[in-house]
XYZ file of C-alpha atoms in Angstrom:
495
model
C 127.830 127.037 110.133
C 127.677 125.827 113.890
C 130.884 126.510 115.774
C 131.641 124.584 118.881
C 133.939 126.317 122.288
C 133.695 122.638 124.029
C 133.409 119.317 122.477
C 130.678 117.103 124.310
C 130.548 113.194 123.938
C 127.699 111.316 124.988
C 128.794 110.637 128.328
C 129.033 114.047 129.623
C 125.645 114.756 128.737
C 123.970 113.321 132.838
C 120.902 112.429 131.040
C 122.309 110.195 128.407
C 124.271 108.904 131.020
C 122.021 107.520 133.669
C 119.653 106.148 130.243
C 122.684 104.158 129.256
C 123.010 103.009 133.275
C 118.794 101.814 133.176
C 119.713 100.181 129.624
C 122.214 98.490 130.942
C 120.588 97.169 134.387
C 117.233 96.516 132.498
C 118.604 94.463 129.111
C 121.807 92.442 131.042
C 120.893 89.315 131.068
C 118.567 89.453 127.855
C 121.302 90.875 125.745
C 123.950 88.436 127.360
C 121.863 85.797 126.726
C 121.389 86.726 123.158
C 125.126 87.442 122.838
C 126.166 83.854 124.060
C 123.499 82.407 122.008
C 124.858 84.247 118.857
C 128.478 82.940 119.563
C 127.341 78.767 119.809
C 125.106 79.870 116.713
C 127.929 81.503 115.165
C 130.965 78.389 115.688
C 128.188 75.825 114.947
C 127.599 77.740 111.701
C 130.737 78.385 110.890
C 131.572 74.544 110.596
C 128.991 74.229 107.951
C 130.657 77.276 106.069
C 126.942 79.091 106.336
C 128.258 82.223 108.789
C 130.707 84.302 109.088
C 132.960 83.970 112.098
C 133.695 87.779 111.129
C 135.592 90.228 108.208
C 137.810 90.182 106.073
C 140.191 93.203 105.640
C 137.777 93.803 102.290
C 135.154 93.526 104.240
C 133.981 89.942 102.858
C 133.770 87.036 104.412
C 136.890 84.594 105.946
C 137.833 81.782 103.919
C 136.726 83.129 100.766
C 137.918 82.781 97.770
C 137.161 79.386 98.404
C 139.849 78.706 95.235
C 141.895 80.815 93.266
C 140.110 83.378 91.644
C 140.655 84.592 87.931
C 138.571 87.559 88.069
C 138.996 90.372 90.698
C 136.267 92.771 88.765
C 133.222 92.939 86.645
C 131.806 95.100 84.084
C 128.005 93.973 83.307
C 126.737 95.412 80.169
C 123.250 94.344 80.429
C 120.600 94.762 77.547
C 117.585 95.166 78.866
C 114.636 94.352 76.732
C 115.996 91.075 75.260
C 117.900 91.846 71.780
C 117.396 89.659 68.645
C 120.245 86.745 68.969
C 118.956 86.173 64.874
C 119.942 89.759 64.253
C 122.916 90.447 65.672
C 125.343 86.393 66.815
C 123.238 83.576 65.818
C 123.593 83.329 62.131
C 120.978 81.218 60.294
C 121.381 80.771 56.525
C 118.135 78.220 56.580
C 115.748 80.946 57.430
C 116.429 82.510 53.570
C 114.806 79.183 51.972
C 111.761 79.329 54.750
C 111.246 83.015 54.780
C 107.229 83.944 55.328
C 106.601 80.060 55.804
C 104.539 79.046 59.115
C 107.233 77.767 61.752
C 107.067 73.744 61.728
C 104.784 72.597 64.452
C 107.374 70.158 65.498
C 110.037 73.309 66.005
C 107.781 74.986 67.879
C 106.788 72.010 70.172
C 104.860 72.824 73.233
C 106.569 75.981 74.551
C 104.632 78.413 75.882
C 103.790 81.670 73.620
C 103.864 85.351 75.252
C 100.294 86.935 75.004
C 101.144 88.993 72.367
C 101.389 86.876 69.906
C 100.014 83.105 70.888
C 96.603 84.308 69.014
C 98.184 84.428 65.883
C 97.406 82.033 63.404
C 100.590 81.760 61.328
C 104.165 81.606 62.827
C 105.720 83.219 59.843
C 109.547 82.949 59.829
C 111.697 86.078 59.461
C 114.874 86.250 58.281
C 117.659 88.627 59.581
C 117.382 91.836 57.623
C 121.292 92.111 58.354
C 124.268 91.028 56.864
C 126.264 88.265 58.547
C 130.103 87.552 57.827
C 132.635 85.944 59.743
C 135.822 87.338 61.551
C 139.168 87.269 63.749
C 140.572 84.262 63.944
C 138.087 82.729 65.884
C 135.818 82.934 62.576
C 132.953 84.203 64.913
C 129.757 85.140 62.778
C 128.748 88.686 63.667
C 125.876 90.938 61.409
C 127.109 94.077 60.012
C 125.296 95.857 63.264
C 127.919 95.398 65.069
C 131.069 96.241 63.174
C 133.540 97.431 66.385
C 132.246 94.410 68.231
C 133.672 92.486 65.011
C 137.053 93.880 65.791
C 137.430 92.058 68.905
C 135.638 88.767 68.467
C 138.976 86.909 69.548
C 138.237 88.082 72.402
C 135.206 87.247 73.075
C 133.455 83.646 74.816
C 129.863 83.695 72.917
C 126.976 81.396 74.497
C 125.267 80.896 72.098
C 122.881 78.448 74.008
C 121.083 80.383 76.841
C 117.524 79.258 78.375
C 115.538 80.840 80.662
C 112.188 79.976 82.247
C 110.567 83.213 82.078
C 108.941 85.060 79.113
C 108.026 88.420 80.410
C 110.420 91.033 81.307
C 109.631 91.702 84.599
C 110.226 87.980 86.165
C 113.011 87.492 83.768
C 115.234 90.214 84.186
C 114.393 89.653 88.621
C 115.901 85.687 87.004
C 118.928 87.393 85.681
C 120.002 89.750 88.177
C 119.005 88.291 91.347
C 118.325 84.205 90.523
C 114.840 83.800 91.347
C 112.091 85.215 89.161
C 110.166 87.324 92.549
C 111.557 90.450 93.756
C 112.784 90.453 97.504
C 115.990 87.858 97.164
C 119.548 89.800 96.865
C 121.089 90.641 93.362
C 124.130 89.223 91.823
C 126.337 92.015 93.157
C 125.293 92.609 96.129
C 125.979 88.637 96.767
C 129.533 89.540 95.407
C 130.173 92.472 97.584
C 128.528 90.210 100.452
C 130.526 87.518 100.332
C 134.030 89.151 98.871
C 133.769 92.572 100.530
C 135.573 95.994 98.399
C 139.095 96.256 97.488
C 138.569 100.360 97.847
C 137.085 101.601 101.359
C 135.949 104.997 99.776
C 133.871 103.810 97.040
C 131.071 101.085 97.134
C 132.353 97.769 95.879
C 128.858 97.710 93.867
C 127.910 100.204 91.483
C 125.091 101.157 89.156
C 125.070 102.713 85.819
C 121.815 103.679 83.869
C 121.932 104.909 80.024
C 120.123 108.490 80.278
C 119.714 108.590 76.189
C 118.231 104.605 76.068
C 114.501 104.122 74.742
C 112.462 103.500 78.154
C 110.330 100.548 76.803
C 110.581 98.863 79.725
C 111.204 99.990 83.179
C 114.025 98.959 85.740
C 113.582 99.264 89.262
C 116.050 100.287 92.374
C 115.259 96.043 93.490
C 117.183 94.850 90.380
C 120.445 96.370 91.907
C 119.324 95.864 95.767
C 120.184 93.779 98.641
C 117.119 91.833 99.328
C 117.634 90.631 102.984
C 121.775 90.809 102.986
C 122.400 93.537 105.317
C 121.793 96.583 103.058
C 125.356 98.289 103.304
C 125.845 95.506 100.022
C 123.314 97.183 97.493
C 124.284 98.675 94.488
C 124.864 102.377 94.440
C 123.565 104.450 91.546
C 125.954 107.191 89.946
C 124.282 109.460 88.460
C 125.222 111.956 85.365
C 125.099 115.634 86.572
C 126.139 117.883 89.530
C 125.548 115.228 91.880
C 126.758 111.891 90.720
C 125.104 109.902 93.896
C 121.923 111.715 95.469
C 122.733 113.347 99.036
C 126.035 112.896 99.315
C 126.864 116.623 99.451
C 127.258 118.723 102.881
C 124.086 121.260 103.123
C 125.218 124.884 101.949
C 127.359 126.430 104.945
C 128.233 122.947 106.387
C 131.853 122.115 106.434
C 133.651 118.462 106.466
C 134.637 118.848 110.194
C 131.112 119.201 110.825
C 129.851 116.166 109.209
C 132.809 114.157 111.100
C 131.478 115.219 114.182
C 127.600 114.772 113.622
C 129.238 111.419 112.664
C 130.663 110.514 115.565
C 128.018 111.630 117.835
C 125.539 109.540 115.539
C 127.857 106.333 116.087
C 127.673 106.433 119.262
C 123.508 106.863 119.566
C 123.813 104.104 116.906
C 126.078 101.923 119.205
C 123.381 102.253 122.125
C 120.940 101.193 119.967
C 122.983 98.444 118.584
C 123.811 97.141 122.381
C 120.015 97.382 123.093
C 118.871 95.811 120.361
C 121.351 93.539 118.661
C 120.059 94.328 115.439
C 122.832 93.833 112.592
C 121.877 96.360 110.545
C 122.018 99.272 112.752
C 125.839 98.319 112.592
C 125.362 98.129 108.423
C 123.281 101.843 108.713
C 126.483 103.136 110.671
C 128.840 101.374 108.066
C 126.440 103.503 105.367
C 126.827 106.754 106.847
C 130.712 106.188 107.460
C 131.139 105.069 103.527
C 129.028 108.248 102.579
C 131.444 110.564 104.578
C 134.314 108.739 102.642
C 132.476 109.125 99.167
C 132.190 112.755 99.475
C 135.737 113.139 98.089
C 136.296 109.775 95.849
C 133.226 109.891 93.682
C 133.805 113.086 92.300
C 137.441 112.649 91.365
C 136.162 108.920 89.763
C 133.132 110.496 88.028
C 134.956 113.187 86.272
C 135.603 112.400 83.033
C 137.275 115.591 82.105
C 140.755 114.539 82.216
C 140.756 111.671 79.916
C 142.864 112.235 76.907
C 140.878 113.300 73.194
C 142.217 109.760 71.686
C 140.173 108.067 74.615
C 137.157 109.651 73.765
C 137.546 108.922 70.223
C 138.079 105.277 71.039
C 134.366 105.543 73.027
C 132.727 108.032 71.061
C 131.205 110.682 70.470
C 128.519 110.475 73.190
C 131.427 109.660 75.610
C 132.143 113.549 76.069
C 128.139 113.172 77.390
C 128.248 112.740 81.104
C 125.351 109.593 81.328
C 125.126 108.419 77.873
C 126.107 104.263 77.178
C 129.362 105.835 75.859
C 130.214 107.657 78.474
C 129.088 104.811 81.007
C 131.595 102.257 79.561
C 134.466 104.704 80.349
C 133.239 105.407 83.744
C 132.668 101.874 84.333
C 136.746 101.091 83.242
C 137.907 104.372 86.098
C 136.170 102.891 88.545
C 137.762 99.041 88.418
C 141.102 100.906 88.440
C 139.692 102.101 91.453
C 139.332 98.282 92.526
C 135.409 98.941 92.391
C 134.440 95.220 92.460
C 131.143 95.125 90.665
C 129.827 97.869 88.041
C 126.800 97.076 86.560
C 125.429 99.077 83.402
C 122.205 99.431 82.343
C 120.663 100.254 78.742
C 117.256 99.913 78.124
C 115.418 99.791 74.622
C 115.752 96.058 72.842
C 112.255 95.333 72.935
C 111.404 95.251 69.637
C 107.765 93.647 68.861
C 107.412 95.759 65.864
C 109.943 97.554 63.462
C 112.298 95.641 64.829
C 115.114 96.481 61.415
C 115.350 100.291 62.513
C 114.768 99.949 66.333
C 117.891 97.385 66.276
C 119.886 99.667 64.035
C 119.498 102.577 66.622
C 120.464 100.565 69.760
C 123.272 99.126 67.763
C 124.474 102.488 66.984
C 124.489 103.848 70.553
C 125.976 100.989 72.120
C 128.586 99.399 69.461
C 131.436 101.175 69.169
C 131.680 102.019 73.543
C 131.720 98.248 74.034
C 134.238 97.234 71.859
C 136.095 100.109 73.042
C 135.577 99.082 76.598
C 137.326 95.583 75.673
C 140.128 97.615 74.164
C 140.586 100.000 76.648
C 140.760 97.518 79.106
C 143.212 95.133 77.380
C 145.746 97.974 76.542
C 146.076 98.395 80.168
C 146.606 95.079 81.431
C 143.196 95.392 83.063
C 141.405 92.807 80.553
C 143.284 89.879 82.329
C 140.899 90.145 85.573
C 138.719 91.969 84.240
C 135.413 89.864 83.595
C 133.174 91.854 80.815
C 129.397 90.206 80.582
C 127.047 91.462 77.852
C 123.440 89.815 77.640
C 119.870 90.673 78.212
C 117.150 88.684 80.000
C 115.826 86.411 77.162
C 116.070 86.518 73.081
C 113.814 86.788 70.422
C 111.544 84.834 67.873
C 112.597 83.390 64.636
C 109.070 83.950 63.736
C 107.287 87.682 63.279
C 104.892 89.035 65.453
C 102.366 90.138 63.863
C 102.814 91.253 59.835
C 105.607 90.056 58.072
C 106.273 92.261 55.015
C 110.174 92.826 52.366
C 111.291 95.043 54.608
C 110.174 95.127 58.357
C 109.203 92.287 60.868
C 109.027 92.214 64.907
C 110.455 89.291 66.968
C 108.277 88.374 70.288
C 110.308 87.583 73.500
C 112.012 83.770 73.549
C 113.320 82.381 76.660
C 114.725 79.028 74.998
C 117.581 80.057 73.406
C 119.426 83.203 73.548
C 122.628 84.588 72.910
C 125.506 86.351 75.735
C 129.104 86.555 76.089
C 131.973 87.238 78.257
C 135.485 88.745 78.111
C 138.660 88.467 80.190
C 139.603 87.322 83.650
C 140.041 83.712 82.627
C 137.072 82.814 79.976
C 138.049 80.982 76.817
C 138.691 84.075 74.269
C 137.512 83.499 70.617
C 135.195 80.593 71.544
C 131.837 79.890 71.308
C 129.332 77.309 73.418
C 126.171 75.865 72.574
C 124.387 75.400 69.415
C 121.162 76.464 67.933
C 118.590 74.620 65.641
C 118.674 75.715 62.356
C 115.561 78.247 62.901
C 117.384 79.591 66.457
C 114.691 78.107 68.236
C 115.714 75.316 70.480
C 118.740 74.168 72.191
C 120.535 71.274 70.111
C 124.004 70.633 72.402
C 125.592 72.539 75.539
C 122.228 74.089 77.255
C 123.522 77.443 79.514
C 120.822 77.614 82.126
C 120.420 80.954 84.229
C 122.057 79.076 87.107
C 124.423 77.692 85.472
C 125.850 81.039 83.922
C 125.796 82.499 87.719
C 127.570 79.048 88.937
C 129.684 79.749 86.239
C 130.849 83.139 87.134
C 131.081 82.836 90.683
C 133.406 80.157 90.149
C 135.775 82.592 87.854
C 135.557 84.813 91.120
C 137.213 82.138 93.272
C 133.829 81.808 95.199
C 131.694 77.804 95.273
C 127.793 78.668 94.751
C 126.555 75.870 96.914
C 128.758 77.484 99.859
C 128.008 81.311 99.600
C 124.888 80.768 101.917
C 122.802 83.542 103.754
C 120.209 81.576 106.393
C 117.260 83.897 106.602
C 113.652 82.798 107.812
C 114.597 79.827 108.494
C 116.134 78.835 105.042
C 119.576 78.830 103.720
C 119.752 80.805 100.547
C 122.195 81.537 97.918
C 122.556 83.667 94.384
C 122.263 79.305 92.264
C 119.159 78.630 94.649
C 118.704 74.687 94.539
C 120.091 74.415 91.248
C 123.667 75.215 88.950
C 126.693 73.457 87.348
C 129.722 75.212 87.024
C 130.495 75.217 82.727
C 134.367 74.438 83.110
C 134.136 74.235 79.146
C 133.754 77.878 79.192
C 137.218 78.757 81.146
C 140.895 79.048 79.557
């Protein structure tokens, strides 16, 4: 451990001194001309709402909300791999009479067929090998894979009528998280944390959660969850399961908090030369990163610690919720940290990509994932946290009311669909027991209320108080936002 008799600063050190005299002298009038040209930049954008005249106390931007908000948080539950909307919400008692009959050329139209199975020459249909019945109040048809989630369908807004451009994973889950189908742009929570800023200065207002037990069919990436060209203190931070919840936030051995404070300080103020060199934003986001990290070292381990929630909680989740990582034990975490006014948690499960076998691979997924997300609704209702609380679960596309590849009694596989697919929502202001958009009766096209992409992330924007044609980041040139060129706001979809 270093021990100090005298405490230096920067400007005792002569050196460091006379440099910051020559920086000065040498970079006056380019940095003051670049200063006074940020400010008319600045007002002038300011008047179109497209910059920031500075932050909010959260750390978001002034004048937003633009409107009341109804949501202050969000869990994400996304599905990655695109599960069966046929199989599990989108009941369809026509496919019984059709089942192993060649999908009608005029169902199928002209939409483009993944490579996996447009060489096929039949288009058998598949019924659902599940059980559908209806329940709640709301009547909501659910299959009997998801028997918790049947216990709170009155509380649940299904859309039922989802579309999506894309028809591999990689470009459609990029659609989904960040609203453009090429990596580089910022996701959907980073944009939130950008433009709202964190209700809690010691934990990241944008969080990541990863199932460790999920089937790793298809891969996610760090980009998913990143900030694209916002500055970067606004991407999502991963928590981990294990000793060290987020990676190098712990002092070396023999290092002591006073320490770190210190190297701290001394690194703000090498940063804060730089900065006044440069101008360069994101040295001040990099110093913003380290100061967050220092702050972190005591709240994420007192958040992540799941030990003293009560035995009736974990029965609630789970079994798996004692399991530091699982899905289970992600859902709780996810509910301590919006008490901890996190404003964004986004979970992760992989495994729904089910070409083949799809009957047992469904029935697994369904088992680990179930019960936790009901529970999650529950938990969060019973403690007045459901009222603005926004819950999402969806993947990035659906799947096929025909089989890929052989049909036979007892198994079938569903190829990836991007015209119709099934999410919903919870909470914080959505319509509970109600469901949007209808189907065809083979669950293949979009009859009445079409959800596009941009439309769901107008949507929920909106429920966060924020207008998607005014959250605007100018980079390269261009003004970009989370909608792109494109969105309607669904009011049908809000209490």
């Amino acid at each position: 451990m270093c021990n100090h008799s005298k405490k230096y600063r920067f400007s005792d050190i002569p050196e460091l001194h006379e440099l910051e005299k020559k920086i000065d002298r040498r970079h006056f009038l380019s940095k003051t001309a670049m200063g006074m040209g940020a400010l008319a930049l600045g007002s002038l954008f300011s008047q179109e709402g497209l910059m920031a005249k500075g932050m909010s106390p959260a750390g978001g931007l002034p004048g937003l909300p633009h409107h009341p908000p109804k949501a202050k948080r969000i869990i994400y539950l996304f599905q990655s791999g695109g599960p069966s909307q046929l199989d599990l919400y989108d009941y369809k008692p026509k496919l019984q009479s059709m089942q192993g009959q060649d999908l009608p050329a005029s169902i199928r139209g002209e939409q483009r067929l993944t490579g996996m199975s447009a060489n096929q020459s039949i288009f058998p249909v598949a019924q659902s090998a599940f059980e559908f019945k209806q329940y709640g109040k709301s009547r909501a048809w659910v299959s009997d894979l998801m028997p918790y989630t049947a216990e709170v369908v009155d509380e649940l807004c299904f859309i039922k009528s989802m579309i999506t451009e894309q028809i591999n994973h990689d470009p459609a889950i990029t659609f989904m998280q960040s609203g453009h189908q090429l990596p580089g742009r910022p996701s959907m929570g980073a944009w939130m944390s950008y433009g709202l800023g964190s209700e809690n200065q010691n934990l990241p207002g944008f969080v990541v959660l990863v199932s460790k037990n999920a089937v790793r069919d298809q891969p996610l990436y760090a980009r998913l969850w990143g900030n694209g060209f916002l500055p970067s203190q606004h991407q999502g931070v991963q928590f981990r399961s294990g000793k060290d919840p987020v990676l190098y936030l712990g002092n070396p051995e023999n290092y002591e908090g006073e320490d770190r404070k210190e190297m701290l300080d001394y690194l703000k103020e090498l940063n804060g030369l730089q900065y006044d060199t440069y101008g360069d934003p994101e040295i001040n986001a990099r110093i913003a990163q380290y100061e967050m990290a220092f702050r972190m070292q005591t709240s994420v381990p007192e958040v992540s610690d799941l030990s003293d929630e009560p035995d009736w909680v974990f029965d609630l989740y789970g079994e798996e919720s004692r399991d530091p990582g699982t899905y289970a034990a992600n859902c709780l975490l996810a509910r301590k940290l919006i008490e901890k006014d996190v404003r964004f948690v986004q979970l992760y499960h992989q495994g729904w990509d089910q070409h083949g076998n799809l009957p047992g691979g469904i029935r697994n997924q369904c088992a680990k994932t179930d019960q936790a997300t009901a529970a999650l609704i529950k938990d969060l209702k019973q403690r007045g946290l459901l009222e603005d609380t926004l819950v999402v679960w969806g993947g990035e596309f659906g799947r096929t009311v025909y089989s890929q590849g052989t049909l036979t009694e007892d198994n079938y596989g569903r190829d990836h669909h991007p015209r119709c697919f099934t999410m919903w929502m919870a909470g914080a202001g959505v319509k509970p027991g109600f469901s949007y958009g209808v189907t065809d009766d083979f669950g293949y096209n979009v009859v009445q209320d079409p959800v596009h992409v941009h439309d769901f992330h107008a949507s929920l924007m909106h429920l966060f108080g924020v207008d998607h044609e005014q959250l605007i980041f100018k980079h390269q040139g261009r003004r970009f936002r989370l909608t792109d060129v494109a969105g309607n706001v669904i009011h049908d979809l809000f209490a």
